[in-house]
Coordinates of C-alpha atoms and ligand atoms in Angstrom, one line a residue:
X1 CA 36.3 -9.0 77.3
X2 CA 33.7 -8.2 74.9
X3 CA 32.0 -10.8 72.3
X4 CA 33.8 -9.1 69.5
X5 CA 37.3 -7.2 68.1
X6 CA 34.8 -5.5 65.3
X7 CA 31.6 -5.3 64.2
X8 CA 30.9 -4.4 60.4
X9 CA 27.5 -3.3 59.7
X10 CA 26.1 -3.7 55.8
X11 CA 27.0 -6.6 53.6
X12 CA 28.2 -4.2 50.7
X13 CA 30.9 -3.6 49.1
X14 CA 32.6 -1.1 51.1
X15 CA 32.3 -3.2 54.2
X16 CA 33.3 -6.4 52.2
X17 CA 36.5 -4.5 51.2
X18 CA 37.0 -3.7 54.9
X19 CA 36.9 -7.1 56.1
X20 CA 39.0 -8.4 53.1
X21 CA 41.7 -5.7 53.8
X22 CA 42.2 -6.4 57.1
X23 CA 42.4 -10.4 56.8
X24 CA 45.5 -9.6 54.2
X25 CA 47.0 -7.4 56.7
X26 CA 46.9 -10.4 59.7
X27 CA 43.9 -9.1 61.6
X28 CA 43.8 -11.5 64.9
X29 CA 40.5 -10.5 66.3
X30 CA 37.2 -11.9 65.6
X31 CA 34.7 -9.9 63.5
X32 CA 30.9 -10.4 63.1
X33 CA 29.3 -9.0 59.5
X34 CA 25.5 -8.2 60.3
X35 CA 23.7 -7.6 57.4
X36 CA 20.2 -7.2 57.2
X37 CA 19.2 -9.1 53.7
X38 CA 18.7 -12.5 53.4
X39 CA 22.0 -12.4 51.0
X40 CA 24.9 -9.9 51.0
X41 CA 25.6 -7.3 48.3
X42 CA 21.6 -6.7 47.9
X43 CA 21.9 -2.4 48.3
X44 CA 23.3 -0.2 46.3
X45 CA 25.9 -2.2 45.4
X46 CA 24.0 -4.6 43.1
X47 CA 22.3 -1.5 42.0
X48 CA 25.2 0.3 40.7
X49 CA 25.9 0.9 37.1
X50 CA 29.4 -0.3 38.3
X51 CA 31.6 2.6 36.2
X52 CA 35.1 3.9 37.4
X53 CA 36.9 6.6 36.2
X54 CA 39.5 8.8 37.3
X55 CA 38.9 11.6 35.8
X56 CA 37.8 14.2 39.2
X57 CA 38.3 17.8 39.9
X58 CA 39.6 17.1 43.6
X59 CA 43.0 15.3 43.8
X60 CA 41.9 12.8 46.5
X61 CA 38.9 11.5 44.4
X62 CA 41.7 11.2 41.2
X63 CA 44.2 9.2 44.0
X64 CA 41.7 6.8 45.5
X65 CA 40.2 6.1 42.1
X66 CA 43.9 6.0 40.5
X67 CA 45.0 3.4 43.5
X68 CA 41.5 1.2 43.2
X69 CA 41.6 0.9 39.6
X70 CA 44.8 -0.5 39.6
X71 CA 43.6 -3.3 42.2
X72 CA 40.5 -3.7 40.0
X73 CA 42.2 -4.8 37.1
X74 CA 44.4 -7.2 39.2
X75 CA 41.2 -8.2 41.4
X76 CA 41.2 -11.5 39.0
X77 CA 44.8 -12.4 40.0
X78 CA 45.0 -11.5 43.3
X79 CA 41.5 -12.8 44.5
X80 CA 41.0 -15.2 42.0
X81 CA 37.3 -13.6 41.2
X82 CA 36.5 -12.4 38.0
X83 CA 34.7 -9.0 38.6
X84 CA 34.0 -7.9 34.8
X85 CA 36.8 -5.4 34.5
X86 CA 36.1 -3.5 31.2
X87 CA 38.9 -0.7 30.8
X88 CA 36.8 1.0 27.5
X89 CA 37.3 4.6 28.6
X90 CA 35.1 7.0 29.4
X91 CA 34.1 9.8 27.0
X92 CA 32.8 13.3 28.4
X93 CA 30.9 15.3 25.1
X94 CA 31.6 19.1 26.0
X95 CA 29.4 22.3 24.9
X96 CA 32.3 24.6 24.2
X97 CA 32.5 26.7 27.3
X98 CA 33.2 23.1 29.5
X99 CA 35.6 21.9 27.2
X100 CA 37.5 24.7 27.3
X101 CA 37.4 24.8 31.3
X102 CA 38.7 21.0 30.8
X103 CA 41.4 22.1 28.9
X104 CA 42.5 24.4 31.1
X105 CA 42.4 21.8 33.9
X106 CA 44.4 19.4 31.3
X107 CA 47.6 20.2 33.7
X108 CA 45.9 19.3 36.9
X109 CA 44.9 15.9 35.8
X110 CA 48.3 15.6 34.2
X111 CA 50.1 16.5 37.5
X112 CA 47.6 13.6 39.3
X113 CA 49.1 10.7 37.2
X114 CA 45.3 11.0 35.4
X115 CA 45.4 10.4 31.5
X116 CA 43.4 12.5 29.2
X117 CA 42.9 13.0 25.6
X118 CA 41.2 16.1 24.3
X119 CA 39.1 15.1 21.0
X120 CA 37.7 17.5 18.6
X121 CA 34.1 16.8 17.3
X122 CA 35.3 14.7 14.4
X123 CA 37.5 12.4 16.6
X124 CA 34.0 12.1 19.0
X125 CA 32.1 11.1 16.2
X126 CA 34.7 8.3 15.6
X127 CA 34.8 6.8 18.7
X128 CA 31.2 6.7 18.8
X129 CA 30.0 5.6 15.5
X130 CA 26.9 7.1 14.9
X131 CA 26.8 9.8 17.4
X132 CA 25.8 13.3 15.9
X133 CA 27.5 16.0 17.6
X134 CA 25.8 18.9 15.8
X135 CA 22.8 20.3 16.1
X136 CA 21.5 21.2 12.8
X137 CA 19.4 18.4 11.9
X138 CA 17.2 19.1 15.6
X139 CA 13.7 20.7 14.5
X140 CA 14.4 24.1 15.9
X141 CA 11.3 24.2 17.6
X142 CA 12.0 20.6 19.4
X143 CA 15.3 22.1 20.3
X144 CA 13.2 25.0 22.3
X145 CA 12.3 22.3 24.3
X146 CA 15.7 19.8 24.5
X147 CA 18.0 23.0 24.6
X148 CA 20.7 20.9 23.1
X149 CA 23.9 22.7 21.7
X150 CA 26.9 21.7 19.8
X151 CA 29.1 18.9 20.9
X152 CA 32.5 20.9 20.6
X153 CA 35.0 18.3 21.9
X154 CA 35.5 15.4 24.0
X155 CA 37.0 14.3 27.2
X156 CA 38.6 10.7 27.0
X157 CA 39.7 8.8 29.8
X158 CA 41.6 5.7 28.6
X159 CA 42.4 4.1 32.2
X160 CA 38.3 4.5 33.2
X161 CA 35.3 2.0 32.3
X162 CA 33.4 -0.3 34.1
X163 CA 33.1 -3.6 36.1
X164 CA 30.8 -5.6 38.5
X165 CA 30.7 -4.5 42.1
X166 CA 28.5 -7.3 43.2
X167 CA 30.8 -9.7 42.4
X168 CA 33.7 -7.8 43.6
X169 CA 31.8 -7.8 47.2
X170 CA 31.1 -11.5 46.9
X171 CA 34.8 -11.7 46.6
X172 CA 35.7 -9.7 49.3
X173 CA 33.7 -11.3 51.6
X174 CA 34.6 -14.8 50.5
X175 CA 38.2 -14.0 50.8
X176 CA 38.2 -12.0 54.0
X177 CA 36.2 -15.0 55.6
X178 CA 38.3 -17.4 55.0
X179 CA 41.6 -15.0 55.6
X180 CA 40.5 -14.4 59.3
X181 CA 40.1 -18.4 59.0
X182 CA 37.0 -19.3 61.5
X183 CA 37.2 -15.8 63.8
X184 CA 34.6 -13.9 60.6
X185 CA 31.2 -14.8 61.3
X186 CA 28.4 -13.4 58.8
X187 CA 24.1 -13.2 60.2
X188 CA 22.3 -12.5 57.3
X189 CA 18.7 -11.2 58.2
X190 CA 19.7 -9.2 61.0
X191 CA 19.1 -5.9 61.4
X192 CA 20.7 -3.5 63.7
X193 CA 18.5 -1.7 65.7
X194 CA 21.3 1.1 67.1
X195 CA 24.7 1.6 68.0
X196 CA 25.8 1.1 71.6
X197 CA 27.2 4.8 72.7
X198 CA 28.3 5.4 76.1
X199 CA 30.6 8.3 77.8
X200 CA 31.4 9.2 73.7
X201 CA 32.6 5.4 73.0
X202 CA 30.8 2.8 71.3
X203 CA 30.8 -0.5 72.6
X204 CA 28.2 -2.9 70.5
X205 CA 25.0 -2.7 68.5
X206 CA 21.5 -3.3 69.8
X207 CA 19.7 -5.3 66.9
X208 CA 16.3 -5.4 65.9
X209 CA 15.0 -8.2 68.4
X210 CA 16.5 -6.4 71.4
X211 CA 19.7 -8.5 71.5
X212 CA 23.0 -6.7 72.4
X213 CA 26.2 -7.8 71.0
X214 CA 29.3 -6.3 72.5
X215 CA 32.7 -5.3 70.8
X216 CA 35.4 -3.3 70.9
X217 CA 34.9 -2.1 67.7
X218 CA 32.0 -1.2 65.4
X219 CA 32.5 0.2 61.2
X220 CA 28.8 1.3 59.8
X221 CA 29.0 0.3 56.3
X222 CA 25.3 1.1 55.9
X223 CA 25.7 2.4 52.8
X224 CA 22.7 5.2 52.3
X225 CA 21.2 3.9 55.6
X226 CA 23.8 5.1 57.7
X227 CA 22.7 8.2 59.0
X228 CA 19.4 6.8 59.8
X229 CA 21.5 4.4 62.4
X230 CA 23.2 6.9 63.4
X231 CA 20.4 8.9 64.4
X232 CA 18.8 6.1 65.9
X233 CA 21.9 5.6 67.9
X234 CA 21.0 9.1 69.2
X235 CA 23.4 11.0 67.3
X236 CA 22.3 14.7 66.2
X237 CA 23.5 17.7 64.5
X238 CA 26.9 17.9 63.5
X239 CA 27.5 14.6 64.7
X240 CA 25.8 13.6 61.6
X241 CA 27.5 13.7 58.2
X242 CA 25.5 15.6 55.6
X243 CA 24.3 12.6 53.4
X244 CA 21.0 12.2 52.4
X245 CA 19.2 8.9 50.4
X246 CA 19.0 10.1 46.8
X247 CA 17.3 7.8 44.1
X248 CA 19.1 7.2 41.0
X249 CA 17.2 5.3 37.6
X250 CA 19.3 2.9 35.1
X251 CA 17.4 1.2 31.7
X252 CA 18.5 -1.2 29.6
X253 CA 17.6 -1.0 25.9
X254 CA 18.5 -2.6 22.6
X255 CA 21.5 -1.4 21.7
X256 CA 21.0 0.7 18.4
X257 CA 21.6 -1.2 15.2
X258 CA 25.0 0.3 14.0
X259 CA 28.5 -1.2 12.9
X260 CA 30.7 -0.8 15.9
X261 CA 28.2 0.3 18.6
X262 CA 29.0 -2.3 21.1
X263 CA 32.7 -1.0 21.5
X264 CA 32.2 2.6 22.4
X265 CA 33.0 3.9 26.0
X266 CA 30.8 4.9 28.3
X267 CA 29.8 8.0 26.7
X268 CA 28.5 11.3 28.7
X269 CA 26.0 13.7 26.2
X270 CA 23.7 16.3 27.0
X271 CA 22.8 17.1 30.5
X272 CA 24.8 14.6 31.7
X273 CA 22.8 11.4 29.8
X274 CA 25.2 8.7 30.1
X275 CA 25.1 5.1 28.3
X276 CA 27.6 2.2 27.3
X277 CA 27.0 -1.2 26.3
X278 CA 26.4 -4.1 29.1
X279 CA 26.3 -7.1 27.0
X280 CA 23.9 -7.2 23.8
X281 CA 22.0 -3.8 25.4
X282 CA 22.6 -0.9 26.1
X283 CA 22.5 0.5 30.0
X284 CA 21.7 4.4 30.4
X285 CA 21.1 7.0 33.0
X286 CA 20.5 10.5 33.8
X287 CA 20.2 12.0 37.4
X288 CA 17.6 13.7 38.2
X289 CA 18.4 17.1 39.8
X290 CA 15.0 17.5 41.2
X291 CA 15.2 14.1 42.9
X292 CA 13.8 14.7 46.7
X293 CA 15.8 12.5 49.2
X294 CA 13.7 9.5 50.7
X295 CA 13.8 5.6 50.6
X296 CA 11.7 4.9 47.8
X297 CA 13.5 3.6 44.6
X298 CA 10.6 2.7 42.4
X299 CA 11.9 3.2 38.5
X300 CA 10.0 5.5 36.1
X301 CA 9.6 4.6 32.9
X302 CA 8.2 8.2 31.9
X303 CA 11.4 9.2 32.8
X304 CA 13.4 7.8 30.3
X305 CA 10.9 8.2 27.7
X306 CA 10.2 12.1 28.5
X307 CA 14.2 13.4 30.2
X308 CA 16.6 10.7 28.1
X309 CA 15.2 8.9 25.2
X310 CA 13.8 12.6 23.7
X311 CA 17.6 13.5 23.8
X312 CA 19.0 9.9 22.7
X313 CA 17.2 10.0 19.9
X314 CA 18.9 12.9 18.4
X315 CA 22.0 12.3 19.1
X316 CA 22.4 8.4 18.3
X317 CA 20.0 7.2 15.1
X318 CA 17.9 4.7 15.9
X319 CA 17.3 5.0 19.5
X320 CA 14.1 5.7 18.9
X321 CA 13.5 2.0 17.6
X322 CA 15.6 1.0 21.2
X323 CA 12.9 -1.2 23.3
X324 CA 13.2 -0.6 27.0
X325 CA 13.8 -3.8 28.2
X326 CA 14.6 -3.5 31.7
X327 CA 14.9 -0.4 34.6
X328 CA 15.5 -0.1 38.3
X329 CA 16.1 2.4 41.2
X330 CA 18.8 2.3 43.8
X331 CA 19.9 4.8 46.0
X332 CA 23.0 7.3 45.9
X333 CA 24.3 8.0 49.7
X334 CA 24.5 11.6 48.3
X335 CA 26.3 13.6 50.6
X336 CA 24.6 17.2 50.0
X337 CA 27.6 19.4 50.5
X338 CA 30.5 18.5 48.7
X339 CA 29.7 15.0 47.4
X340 CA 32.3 13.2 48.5
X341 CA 33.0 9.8 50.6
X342 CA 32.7 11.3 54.7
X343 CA 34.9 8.1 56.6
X344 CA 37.1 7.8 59.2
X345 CA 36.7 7.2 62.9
X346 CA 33.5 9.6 64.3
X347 CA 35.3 12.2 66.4
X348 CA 32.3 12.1 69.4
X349 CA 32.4 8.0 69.5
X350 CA 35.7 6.4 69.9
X351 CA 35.5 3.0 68.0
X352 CA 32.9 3.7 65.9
X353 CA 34.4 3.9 62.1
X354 CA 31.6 4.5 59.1
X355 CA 31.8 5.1 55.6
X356 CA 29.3 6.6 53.6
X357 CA 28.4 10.1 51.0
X358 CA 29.7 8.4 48.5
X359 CA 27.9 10.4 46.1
X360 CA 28.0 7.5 43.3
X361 CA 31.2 6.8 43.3
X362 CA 31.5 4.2 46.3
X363 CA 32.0 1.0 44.1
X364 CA 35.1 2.6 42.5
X365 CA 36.0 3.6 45.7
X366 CA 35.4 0.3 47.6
X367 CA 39.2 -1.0 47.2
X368 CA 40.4 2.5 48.4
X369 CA 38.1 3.2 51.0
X370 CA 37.9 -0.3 52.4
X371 CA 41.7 -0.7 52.9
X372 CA 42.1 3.2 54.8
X373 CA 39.1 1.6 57.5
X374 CA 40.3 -1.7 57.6
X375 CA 44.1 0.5 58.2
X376 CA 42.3 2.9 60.8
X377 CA 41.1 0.0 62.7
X378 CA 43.6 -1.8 63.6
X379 CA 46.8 0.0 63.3
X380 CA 45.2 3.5 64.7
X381 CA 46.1 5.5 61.6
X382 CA 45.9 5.5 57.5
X383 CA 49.5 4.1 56.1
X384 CA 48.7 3.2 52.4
X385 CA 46.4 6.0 51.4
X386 CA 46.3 9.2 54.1
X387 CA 42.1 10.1 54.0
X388 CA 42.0 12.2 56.8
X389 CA 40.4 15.0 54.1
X390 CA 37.0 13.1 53.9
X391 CA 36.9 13.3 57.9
X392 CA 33.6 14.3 59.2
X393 CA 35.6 17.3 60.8
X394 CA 35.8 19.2 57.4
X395 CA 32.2 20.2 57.8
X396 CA 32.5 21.3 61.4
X397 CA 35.9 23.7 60.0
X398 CA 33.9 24.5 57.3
X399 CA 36.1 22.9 54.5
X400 CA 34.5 21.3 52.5
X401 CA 36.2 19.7 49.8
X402 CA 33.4 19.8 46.3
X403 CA 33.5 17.8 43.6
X404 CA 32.2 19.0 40.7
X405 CA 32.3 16.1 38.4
X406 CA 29.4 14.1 39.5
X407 CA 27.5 11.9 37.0
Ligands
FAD501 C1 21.7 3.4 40.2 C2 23.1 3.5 40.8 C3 24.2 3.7 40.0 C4 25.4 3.7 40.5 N1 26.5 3.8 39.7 C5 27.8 3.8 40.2 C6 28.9 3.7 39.4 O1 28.8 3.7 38.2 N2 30.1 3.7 40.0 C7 30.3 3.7 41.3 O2 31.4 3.7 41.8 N3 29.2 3.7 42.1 C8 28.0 3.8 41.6 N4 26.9 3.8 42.5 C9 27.1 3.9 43.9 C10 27.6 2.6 44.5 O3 26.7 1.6 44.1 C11 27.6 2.8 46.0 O4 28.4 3.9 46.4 C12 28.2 1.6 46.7 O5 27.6 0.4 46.3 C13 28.0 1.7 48.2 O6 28.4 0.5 48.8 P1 28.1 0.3 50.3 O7 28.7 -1.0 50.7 O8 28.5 1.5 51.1 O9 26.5 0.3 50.4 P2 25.4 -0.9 50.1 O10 25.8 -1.7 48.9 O11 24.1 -0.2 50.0 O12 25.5 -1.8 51.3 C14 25.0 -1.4 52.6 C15 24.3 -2.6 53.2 O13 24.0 -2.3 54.6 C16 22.8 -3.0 54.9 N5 22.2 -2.3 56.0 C17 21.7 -1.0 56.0 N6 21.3 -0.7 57.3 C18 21.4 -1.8 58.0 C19 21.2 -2.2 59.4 N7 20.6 -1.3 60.2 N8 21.5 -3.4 59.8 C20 22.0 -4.3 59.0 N9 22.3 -4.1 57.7 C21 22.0 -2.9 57.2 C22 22.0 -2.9 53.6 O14 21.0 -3.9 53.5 C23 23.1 -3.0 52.5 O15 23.2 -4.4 52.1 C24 25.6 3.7 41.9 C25 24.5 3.6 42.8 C26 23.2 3.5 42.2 C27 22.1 3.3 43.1

């Protein structure tokens, strides 16, 4: 009999949900949480700008982000955490040629159960007091530079907005422990090493120090450090989903001094610039296209002064006065080809289950994503929410499945 029934590697949020999903469904065996921190939830998890939203262009992002909001906003009640749940909507500005593709795909988010309201520029401007959607008041020659056009329209999700994924994790884990009631055991500063692959099966980890721990089964929740175990593990080509490490920037600022500023919704503008209100400031971001993959999440402040603020400041008055108060890097598991979650069971290791290519949308995904593992694990199959379309296999069949709303 080996050690252990399960081994989760990665102490964030998607593993947390894992282990809390299967101690509500009356998982008897014993699982071991290695995490390599000295406290869970220290990734990308406590890096994340923590939005949600439903609004995709594939249906299964709209269905696992339509099923995990809704346990979001009962996370309080049912877990007894409070995890920050802000349901202020999210508001995409449009240049007229995207709003009009969103309009036309108006009936596909109506037949996915995902509400939308189309706002012209006027009804923009109201929801965010103080935002200028025109152009005309940019110096023209600035505007060489900016290449900003007219906001034509809006995209409003009322059901989207944002909430705190390191406290959800903490709750995950907390509950999940104490639902598998003594067999959970969590090793914080423990690193694994590699994975354990024999005669395509995987039977334990190796950590760090050389020790082997054996079980049945092992979920990498590694976040963007998975495929870096997994190649350690000896796993090559298309054994390898197609996610690379991708740094991602957030600032706090002051939020801008006008009347009704702290309510707005997370707001998308040019070049996909994004900002809302976290507490008195004001958190923006903008990825960075050009961003090479690697490890390194070292924040820029010449980034925000030179590829948002430049922008901010013409579109919201008095950004310009907005003091950067605060910035940080995490990394985006960024799965290169279609940018969506790759999960399931790994088709050449039996027992080996991993998560990851989230793309930045893994916290929103965590309640989803964690119950289908925590489901494939010990029943043998998805029941609640059927994700065998983000299986590695849709690479190797070439179907991809791209998402093109990615912020
Ligand atoms: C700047 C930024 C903004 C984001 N904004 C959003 C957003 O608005 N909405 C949203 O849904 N998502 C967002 N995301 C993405 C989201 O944060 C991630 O998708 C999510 O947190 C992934 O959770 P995870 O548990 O898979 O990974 P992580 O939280 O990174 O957890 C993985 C854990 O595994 C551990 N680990 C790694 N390797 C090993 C090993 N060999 N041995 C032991 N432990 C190991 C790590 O230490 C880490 O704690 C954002 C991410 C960033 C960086």
């Amino acid at each position: 009999m080996r050690q252990y029934d399960l081994i989760i590697i990665g102490g964030g949020i998607i593993g947390g949900s894992a282990l809390y999903h299967l101690s509500k469904s009356g998982f008897k065996g014993r699982v071991l949480i290695l995490e390599r921190e000295d406290a869970l939830s220290k990734g990308s998890t406590a890096l994340s700008a923590g939005g949600f939203r439903n609004i995709w262009t594939t249906p299964i992002n709209m269905k696992l982000t339509g099923y995990s909001i809704e346990r979001l906003k009962n996370f309080r009640e049912e877990l007894g955490f409070p995890i920050g749940f802000d349901q202020r909507g999210y508001l995409f500005c449009q240049y007229e040629e995207n709003f009009e593709s969103a309009r036309e795909f108006g009936q596909k988010w109506a037949e996915n159960g995902v509400r939308i309201e189309f706002l012209d520029a006027r009804q923009v401007e109201e929801k965010v007091p103080g935002l200028r959607t025109g152009i005309d008041h940019i110096d023209p020659e600035v505007n060489e530079v900016l290449k900003m056009r007219p906001i034509v329209g809006g995209v409003f999700g009322p059901d989207c907005g944002s909430f705190d994924p390191s406290a959800a994790a903490q709750g995950y884990f907390e509950r999940g422990m104490e639902g598998l009631s003594g067999r959970a055991e969590l090793r914080l500063n423990t690193e694994v090493r590699r994975l354990r692959l024999e005669q395509g099966e995987c039977r334990g980890v190796e950590l760090s120090d050389g020790t082997v721990i054996e079980s049945e089964k092992v979920f990498v929740a590694a976040g963007a450090w998975t495929n870096r175990l997994l190649e350690q593990s000896g796993l090559t080509g298309n054994d390898l989903p197609p996610v690379v490490p991708i740094k991602r920037m957030l600032y706090i600022t002051n939020l801008p001094p006008i009347e009704g500023f702290e309510r707005i919704p997370l707001t998308i503008v040019d070049h996909g610039i994004y900002f809302r209100p976290e507490g008195p400031n004001l958190l923006i971001g903008r990825a960075d296209p050009d961003t090479e993959p690697g490890f390194d999440i070292t924040p820029d402040a010449q980034y925000y002064e030179e590829q948002i603020n430049y922008y901010l400041q013409e579109r919201v008055p008095g950004m310009e006065r907005c003091r950067l108060i605060s910035m940080w890097g995490g990394l985006y598991d960024t799965n290169a080809i279609d940018h969506n979650a790759v999960l399931g069971e790994h088709p050449s290791a039996h027992n080996l289950f991993f998560a990851t290519g989230f793309s930045g949308h893994g916290a929103m995904e965590a309640p989803a994503a964690g119950l289908a593992i925590s489901e494939l694990v010990q029943f043998g199959a998805y029941r609640t929410l059927d994700c065998t379309p983000l299986s590695i296999e849709r690479f190797r069949k070439g179907k991809p499945i791209h998402e093109t709303i990615v912020i």
